Amino acid sequence: MALGDLMASRFSQSSVAVSNHLDECSSHGDGDLSSHRRDRDSDAASSSYANATATTSMAYFPQNILLCELRHDAFEACAPSGPSDSGLVSKWRPRDRMKTGCVALVLCLNISVDPPDVIKISPCARMECWIDPFSMAPQKALEMIGKNLSAQYERWQPKARCKYQLDPTVEEVKKLCNTCRKYAKSERVLFHYNGHGVPKPTANGEIWLFNKSYTQYIPLPIRDLDSWLKTPSIYVFDCSAAGMIVNAFIELHDWNASVSSGSARDCILLAACEAHETLPQSAEFPADVFTSCLTTPIKMALRWFCTRSLLRESLDYSLIDKIPGRQNDRKTLLGELNWIFTAVTDTIAWNVLPHELFQRLFRQDLLVASLFRNFLLAERIMRSANCSPISHPKLPPTHQHHMWDAWDMAAEICLSQLKSLVDDPNAEFQPSPFFTEQLTAFEVWLDHGSENKKPPEQLPIVLQCEGISLNADGMGVVPSGMVKKSSLVTIAMFGIVGSASCWHGSQFKVLLSQCHRFRALVLLGRFLDMGPWAVDLALSVGIFPYVLKLLQTTTPELRQILVFIWTKILALDKSCQVDLVKDGGHVYFIRFLDSVEAYPEQRAMAAFVLAVIVDGHKRGQEACIRAGLIDVCLKHLQGSIPNDGQTEPLFLQWLCLCLGKLWEDFTDTQIMSLQASGPAIYAPLLSLLSEPQPEVRASAVFALGTLLDVGFDSTREGTGDEECDDDDEKIKAEISIIKSLLNVVSDGSPLVRAEIAVALGRFAFGHNKHLKSIAAAYWKPQSNLLNSFPSLANAKGTSNVYTNPNQYVPYGSIVPPQVGPLLRVGNDNSVIRDGRVSTSSSPLANSGIMHGSPLSDDSSQHSDSGILNDGVSNGIVNHSRPRPLDNAMYSQCVLAMRTLAKDPSPRIASLGRRVLSIIGIEQVVNKPVKSAGTTVRPADPAALSPTPSLIGLARSTSWFDMNGGNLPMTFRTPPVSPPRPNYLTGMRRVYSLEFRPHQLNSPDAGLADPLLGSAGSSGVSERSFLPQSIIYNWSCGHFSKPLLSAADDSEEILARREEREKFALEHISKCQHSSVSKLNNQIASWDTKFETGAKTALLQPFSPIVVAADESERIRIWNYDEATLLNSFDNHNFPDKGISKLCLVNELDDSLLLVASCDGNVRIWKDYTLRGQQKLVTAFSSIQGHRPGVRSVKAVVDWQQQSGYLYAAGEISSIMAWDLDKEQLVYSIPSLSDSSISALSASQVHGGQLAVGFVDGSVKLFDVRTPEMLVCAARPHTTRSERVVGIGFQPGLDPAKIVSASQAGDIEFLDVRNSNSAYLTIDAHRGSLTALAVHRHAPLIASGSAKQIIKVFSLEGSQLGTIRYYPTFMAQKIGPVSCLAFHPYQVLLAAGAADSLVSIYADDNSQAR
């Protein structure tokens, strides 16, 4: 299938898929699904309840696979790198482009006088430059030969000056060489020596010339010749024993290199034969056969081939001289032969020579490339006469390369038409099938080749760039004459060719048929799609100048393929942006971007190309703005309609990135755009913040962030009213943007939150002074709170103050959070003297720097009550101009920054801390001191140092304080009562703002981020510490991967999926029809070594693996078949209240471990069973806001694979439904209760259903597919209204029956069709029930109590077993049961207790392990 067909089919499929996805999953900003989705699902939900009795044994397996996109691949582990402009990509560009500026021809023929050391045969070779010297007077013949040779070289290099000396003396040669070097300057000089009329070179490397009277041969040492021509130079020696000269040159250069430390001399040599050989004398060849091969290769090749061809009877030399056509005309016989010859020789060189040598000899210099291409022919012809041409650098033998057979065949096909073409000038020439056959061979390689196999031999034929001299700008310059005639094979493959003037901007001429032209580009595109290695290979062959020139064409069918090719090139090498802008190539892509007939993903490629063009390239930004790129991008963003096939997410993503790169660090353009269009500039971007694709949302945030001001506050100090008026539009834009970003600061995707952190960092940089004053007001109360450190740590929360640093604070609130104690991070000795903290041992203390509160009591006159109450007073005076934004906005920004600094994703938290440091706040960690009674188990392989557990924020003395901050410059230490020792060890130094640069660089400067301590005072260095965006580099990775082929492991994945589904079906059937009498056979027991016992456990469905976690959020994975610990790791570095739930995402495929903490943070891990190789896939906070006066969220979470939803609730008034595919909050379901939610379970069979239990004992069933969402509500636990500990759906496909267990010990069986009362009640435990587990398919439930008892019941209420103690000889009782978990497809029960043991139980038929 052609590339165009592949692209068309793939794009149409993706458009349909995306359309369907949007149709089903699009959501409004408030979390409600679209109405048509709601209606459709509502009907399905209603019918499911109506037909609940029609159960079936067939299980439903979800087909969705989540969290496997590019953004989930090691997001935390590494920073992505976008297109590069160094490293691998630097190799394909010739580093030292060269041009041969002058040609010196020295002919020592001495016609009619044979040299003394030559004995000629008869008949003998006589032709020199295709002239018989004995057919005219010797002097005239000599002059004609000189002119002919000069003309032959000029056809290869028209701009080079050719000078020749005929039978010269030493002085004449010296003058010639000096003149040529003076004219060529630093360019290369070619020295051609024909010594057919003088003796062979001497063993010392001397060539022979004449005296003035031609009575003596005068030797010229090579050393002298080399000193005259200097470097760079190329020598051609056409004489017998020419290898003598090459050997002498090599010895000379080796000696020069040994005595001088300079760089090696750039000297190239071509010699007609080895040192011991004599030139061929057969009349079959011309006397200067070597020169003829180098300067007239087609004529020489055909004359030699004629005598060996099957056509030799019908061809003679006279016909060859009459070959019709021009060498630069592909439609003529001569042009066809010339192009085939060029393709063959270039292909041989590409496949035989080392990469660097090929670049030097065939891509660096136009004339050198031509000579070496023709040198391959000379080797082939002269070796047939037992003569071996040699070169320096030395080339491997090529005379028997199989590509010569392809040349012979093509030449024979062309020559077969020669007689008819000569006889009838009007006869039409039929092109050779050579290129078609070579393209077919290349296509075959594409079907079976790979990076690990030998590169395709045909690549130079498809990507030919012969005869190009790269000028200083890197562009191809093809001169007129033979060079142009022999260098345009690739252009012919693409269907274009031209004369010399065509290369300077005239129209291209289509020469090949449409199918050939299109096919060549399609195959090139397929090859480039194989990976960066293929792009580098193509660039090193020389494709770049030609695909650059192709952008000047207007042929419609080439546009899509060219955009694809340029996408692949720029995904590897960013440096091409300069060439594109210089040649106006950006206009081509802007036009394509604005076209409507292309598929959205193809236009996304054009947007990607334009984004790379403007990335960090000022000229590119200016050129694209002049060409109207902003208007084009905004037009498509404004015209994007949800559920429209044209709104391909990738297209929207790259429109945003393109705009962001246009505005990035280009203030003039930002202001100009805002003044010209106002809100129309950013309004389309704001609307994308609720898009279902995280990449689109992140790209929109990135583009919006580039519009935020990054200027210094100090630059605003002296501005006048006029300038203020000019900034009004900018300020309005910033207000709108910041408000919108604050609304999405808790987005479910780390990719989006990272961009929000970057945008807030830019905002903090531009509004540094104002944000610092707000932050200072927040932290000012600590001056008084320092009097009672321990009481601060144990402070009780109020309705407006949240003491838990991990809790969520609504962003609309201006009330600052209660901040944890100030903590010292350092190892200097602190001494308490007179109620103050003395740090006399600190070197900074000796410098007179005071330690204490960030705001001294000197500053108390600036009351902060306004900021605490109404958000009007800022606490800081003496501003020279009004604040551009109000205090409420700044307060919300500080709170958002604080939330990001505590993000569950380590990368986002790091970005958030960096943003806080910009406004002078450091996040400080207190590592609690373990009490004497607390010990670490010596047998614990994963025992670590104490984990930081308390996070606070403290005022920092960052480098920003030196620029524009007008906080009081000196602080006096307030009275501090002696704190307790364990708090004293964590006391945080807070310095005054009287810092000098050298003090900032000191190791004891107290900076949280070492980067901040090394900052200079310049704006450039300071801006380098801004958080850096990653969405652009992340997104570029999409285009560097194969786009036209599916993953190689897709079949393997499907096979594994089928195998697991078969396993699950077999075991589900067993579970449904099993008759379990007892479930107290302990088959495995595992000492987890958890100090506080296992809080939650999970059994893997397809491996004998159990996962357990404790209060400290330590996760351990154990193989209970082999009794081995597989892995152990911390969920995060700052554990709070333990883990509330473990779930498997994609359990039928490569499962991911979802870990939900009690604070509502969710982290998802992959490779979690491999020791030390676990990777965080994504992390987010599932709980947003909580009830006033509540200190702990107490999150309850469950995962539903079928819908892709994660449900989370707790001490909040609603249930959060997160779509993990979108990584977005799609529902906020009102709980309709004053009580908090204590238990939650999502149906694993019916998507959208969840059962919820409350603290007051009530139970509710929700279905997000129904308009009202609430299906039913009941209060089954009527005896004692205690909290619901566990809830779940009964096994099977019946959506109407649920099981609920309360702390009072009763288990209630409910049918939603009769929700007035439970139809079955089991009094399992009296006042001590702690855990409930319901099997997914078997008719089993299990409950555990604080009284060390586990009971197993059937759905009819029969008790099937009781587990009271371990079956050991000591009959040790188990601890209070903390967690229970059934295996999803087998009758296995995992139980964790308050001690460190996790046990696995099976029925009586199972064997202990």
Short mmCIF file of N, CA and C in Angstrom, two decimals, residues 362-438:
data_model
loop_
_atom_site.label_atom_id
_atom_site.label_comp_id
_atom_site.label_asym_id
_atom_site.label_seq_id
_atom_site.Cartn_x
_atom_site.Cartn_y
_atom_site.Cartn_z
N PHE A 362 32.51 12.29 -1.17
CA PHE A 362 31.35 12.36 -2.07
C PHE A 362 30.34 13.43 -1.68
N ARG A 363 30.55 14.14 -0.58
CA ARG A 363 29.58 15.15 -0.18
C ARG A 363 30.22 16.49 0.19
N GLN A 364 31.52 16.54 0.25
CA GLN A 364 32.15 17.77 0.73
C GLN A 364 32.46 18.74 -0.38
N ASP A 365 32.90 18.23 -1.52
CA ASP A 365 33.36 19.08 -2.63
C ASP A 365 32.78 18.52 -3.92
N LEU A 366 32.17 19.40 -4.70
CA LEU A 366 31.52 19.00 -5.93
C LEU A 366 32.49 18.31 -6.89
N LEU A 367 33.63 18.93 -7.16
CA LEU A 367 34.57 18.37 -8.12
C LEU A 367 35.21 17.09 -7.61
N VAL A 368 35.53 17.07 -6.32
CA VAL A 368 36.12 15.86 -5.73
C VAL A 368 35.13 14.70 -5.82
N ALA A 369 33.85 14.97 -5.54
CA ALA A 369 32.85 13.92 -5.62
C ALA A 369 32.75 13.37 -7.04
N SER A 370 32.78 14.25 -8.01
CA SER A 370 32.69 13.80 -9.40
C SER A 370 33.89 12.97 -9.79
N LEU A 371 35.08 13.42 -9.41
CA LEU A 371 36.30 12.68 -9.76
C LEU A 371 36.32 11.30 -9.11
N PHE A 372 35.90 11.22 -7.84
CA PHE A 372 35.92 9.91 -7.17
C PHE A 372 34.83 8.99 -7.72
N ARG A 373 33.70 9.57 -8.13
CA ARG A 373 32.67 8.74 -8.75
C ARG A 373 33.22 8.14 -10.04
N ASN A 374 33.92 8.96 -10.79
CA ASN A 374 34.49 8.48 -12.05
C ASN A 374 35.72 7.61 -11.82
N PHE A 375 36.37 7.80 -10.68
CA PHE A 375 37.53 6.96 -10.34
C PHE A 375 37.10 5.50 -10.19
N LEU A 376 35.86 5.27 -9.72
CA LEU A 376 35.36 3.90 -9.61
C LEU A 376 35.28 3.25 -10.99
N LEU A 377 34.90 4.03 -11.99
CA LEU A 377 34.88 3.51 -13.35
C LEU A 377 36.30 3.21 -13.84
N ALA A 378 37.23 4.13 -13.53
CA ALA A 378 38.62 3.91 -13.95
C ALA A 378 39.17 2.62 -13.36
N GLU A 379 38.84 2.36 -12.12
CA GLU A 379 39.32 1.12 -11.50
C GLU A 379 38.78 -0.10 -12.24
N ARG A 380 37.48 -0.04 -12.60
CA ARG A 380 36.88 -1.17 -13.28
C ARG A 380 37.52 -1.40 -14.64
N ILE A 381 37.69 -0.32 -15.41
CA ILE A 381 38.21 -0.47 -16.77
C ILE A 381 39.68 -0.84 -16.76
N MET A 382 40.46 -0.15 -15.95
CA MET A 382 41.91 -0.36 -16.01
C MET A 382 42.33 -1.68 -15.37
N ARG A 383 41.53 -2.16 -14.41
CA ARG A 383 41.87 -3.48 -13.85
C ARG A 383 41.68 -4.58 -14.89
N SER A 384 40.82 -4.34 -15.89
CA SER A 384 40.69 -5.33 -16.96
C SER A 384 41.94 -5.38 -17.82
N ALA A 385 42.77 -4.33 -17.71
CA ALA A 385 44.05 -4.30 -18.43
C ALA A 385 45.21 -4.50 -17.47
N ASN A 386 44.94 -5.13 -16.31
CA ASN A 386 45.98 -5.43 -15.32
C ASN A 386 46.68 -4.18 -14.81
N CYS A 387 45.90 -3.14 -14.64
CA CYS A 387 46.45 -1.90 -14.09
C CYS A 387 45.52 -1.46 -12.95
N SER A 388 46.10 -1.06 -11.83
CA SER A 388 45.30 -0.78 -10.64
C SER A 388 45.43 0.68 -10.23
N PRO A 389 44.45 1.52 -10.56
CA PRO A 389 44.49 2.90 -10.06
C PRO A 389 44.43 2.92 -8.53
N ILE A 390 45.11 3.87 -7.95
CA ILE A 390 45.14 3.97 -6.49
C ILE A 390 44.78 5.40 -6.09
N SER A 391 44.43 5.53 -4.83
CA SER A 391 44.06 6.84 -4.32
C SER A 391 44.53 6.98 -2.89
N HIS A 392 44.55 8.22 -2.46
CA HIS A 392 44.79 8.53 -1.05
C HIS A 392 43.81 9.63 -0.66
N PRO A 393 42.85 9.34 0.22
CA PRO A 393 42.68 8.12 1.02
C PRO A 393 42.38 6.89 0.16
N LYS A 394 42.81 5.76 0.65
CA LYS A 394 42.67 4.52 -0.10
C LYS A 394 41.24 4.03 -0.07
N LEU A 395 40.75 3.58 -1.22
CA LEU A 395 39.40 3.03 -1.31
C LEU A 395 39.47 1.51 -1.39
N PRO A 396 38.49 0.81 -0.83
CA PRO A 396 38.44 -0.64 -1.01
C PRO A 396 38.12 -0.98 -2.47
N PRO A 397 38.43 -2.19 -2.92
CA PRO A 397 38.15 -2.57 -4.31
C PRO A 397 36.65 -2.50 -4.62
N THR A 398 36.31 -1.94 -5.75
CA THR A 398 34.90 -1.82 -6.14
C THR A 398 34.65 -2.34 -7.55
N HIS A 399 35.69 -2.83 -8.25
CA HIS A 399 35.54 -3.15 -9.67
C HIS A 399 34.64 -4.36 -9.90
N GLN A 400 34.37 -5.17 -8.88
CA GLN A 400 33.52 -6.34 -9.06
C GLN A 400 32.19 -6.20 -8.32
N HIS A 401 31.85 -4.98 -7.94
CA HIS A 401 30.59 -4.77 -7.23
C HIS A 401 29.42 -5.12 -8.15
N HIS A 402 28.38 -5.75 -7.57
CA HIS A 402 27.28 -6.25 -8.40
C HIS A 402 26.47 -5.13 -9.03
N MET A 403 26.59 -3.89 -8.54
CA MET A 403 25.86 -2.80 -9.17
C MET A 403 26.39 -2.50 -10.57
N TRP A 404 27.63 -2.94 -10.87
CA TRP A 404 28.12 -2.76 -12.24
C TRP A 404 27.31 -3.61 -13.22
N ASP A 405 26.79 -4.74 -12.74
CA ASP A 405 25.92 -5.54 -13.61
C ASP A 405 24.65 -4.78 -13.96
N ALA A 406 24.11 -4.04 -12.97
CA ALA A 406 22.92 -3.24 -13.24
C ALA A 406 23.23 -2.15 -14.26
N TRP A 407 24.44 -1.58 -14.16
CA TRP A 407 24.84 -0.57 -15.15
C TRP A 407 24.95 -1.19 -16.54
N ASP A 408 25.58 -2.37 -16.60
CA ASP A 408 25.74 -3.02 -17.91
C ASP A 408 24.39 -3.30 -18.54
N MET A 409 23.45 -3.77 -17.75
CA MET A 409 22.13 -4.07 -18.29
C MET A 409 21.43 -2.80 -18.76
N ALA A 410 21.48 -1.76 -17.95
CA ALA A 410 20.83 -0.51 -18.34
C ALA A 410 21.49 0.08 -19.57
N ALA A 411 22.82 0.01 -19.63
CA ALA A 411 23.52 0.54 -20.80
C ALA A 411 23.14 -0.24 -22.05
N GLU A 412 23.03 -1.54 -21.90
CA GLU A 412 22.70 -2.36 -23.07
C GLU A 412 21.29 -2.06 -23.57
N ILE A 413 20.35 -1.85 -22.65
CA ILE A 413 18.98 -1.53 -23.04
C ILE A 413 18.93 -0.18 -23.76
N CYS A 414 19.70 0.76 -23.24
CA CYS A 414 19.71 2.08 -23.89
C CYS A 414 20.40 2.02 -25.26
N LEU A 415 21.53 1.30 -25.32
CA LEU A 415 22.27 1.25 -26.58
C LEU A 415 21.52 0.47 -27.65
N SER A 416 20.61 -0.40 -27.22
CA SER A 416 19.85 -1.16 -28.22
C SER A 416 18.97 -0.24 -29.07
N GLN A 417 18.67 0.94 -28.56
CA GLN A 417 17.86 1.90 -29.32
C GLN A 417 18.74 2.88 -30.11
N LEU A 418 20.06 2.78 -29.93
CA LEU A 418 20.93 3.81 -30.48
C LEU A 418 20.82 3.91 -32.00
N LYS A 419 20.87 2.79 -32.67
CA LYS A 419 20.89 2.83 -34.13
C LYS A 419 19.62 3.46 -34.68
N SER A 420 18.46 3.09 -34.12
CA SER A 420 17.20 3.64 -34.62
C SER A 420 17.09 5.12 -34.31
N LEU A 421 17.61 5.55 -33.18
CA LEU A 421 17.55 6.96 -32.81
C LEU A 421 18.46 7.80 -33.70
N VAL A 422 19.60 7.21 -34.07
CA VAL A 422 20.51 7.94 -34.95
C VAL A 422 19.93 8.03 -36.36
N ASP A 423 19.34 6.93 -36.83
CA ASP A 423 18.79 6.92 -38.18
C ASP A 423 17.55 7.81 -38.29
N ASP A 424 16.72 7.84 -37.22
CA ASP A 424 15.49 8.63 -37.26
C ASP A 424 15.48 9.63 -36.11
N PRO A 425 15.83 10.87 -36.36
CA PRO A 425 15.88 11.86 -35.28
C PRO A 425 14.54 12.07 -34.59
N ASN A 426 13.43 11.72 -35.22
CA ASN A 426 12.11 11.92 -34.62
C ASN A 426 11.64 10.72 -33.80
N ALA A 427 12.46 9.67 -33.77
CA ALA A 427 12.07 8.48 -32.99
C ALA A 427 12.04 8.83 -31.50
N GLU A 428 11.10 8.21 -30.78
CA GLU A 428 10.95 8.51 -29.35
C GLU A 428 11.79 7.55 -28.53
N PHE A 429 12.53 8.09 -27.61
CA PHE A 429 13.39 7.27 -26.74
C PHE A 429 12.56 6.64 -25.63
N GLN A 430 12.73 5.33 -25.40
CA GLN A 430 12.05 4.63 -24.34
C GLN A 430 12.98 4.52 -23.13
N PRO A 431 12.59 5.11 -22.01
CA PRO A 431 13.49 5.11 -20.84
C PRO A 431 13.77 3.70 -20.35
N SER A 432 14.89 3.58 -19.68
CA SER A 432 15.31 2.29 -19.12
C SER A 432 14.46 1.98 -17.88
N PRO A 433 14.20 0.69 -17.64
CA PRO A 433 13.46 0.32 -16.41
C PRO A 433 14.35 0.31 -15.18
N PHE A 434 15.56 0.84 -15.29
CA PHE A 434 16.54 0.75 -14.19
C PHE A 434 15.97 1.31 -12.89
N PHE A 435 15.46 2.54 -12.93
CA PHE A 435 15.00 3.17 -11.70
C PHE A 435 13.75 2.49 -11.15
N THR A 436 12.88 2.05 -12.03
CA THR A 436 11.69 1.34 -11.57
C THR A 436 12.08 0.06 -10.84
N GLU A 437 13.02 -0.66 -11.41
CA GLU A 437 13.46 -1.91 -10.79
C GLU A 437 14.16 -1.65 -9.45
N GLN A 438 14.96 -0.60 -9.40
CA GLN A 438 15.65 -0.30 -8.15
C GLN A 438 14.67 0.14 -7.07
#
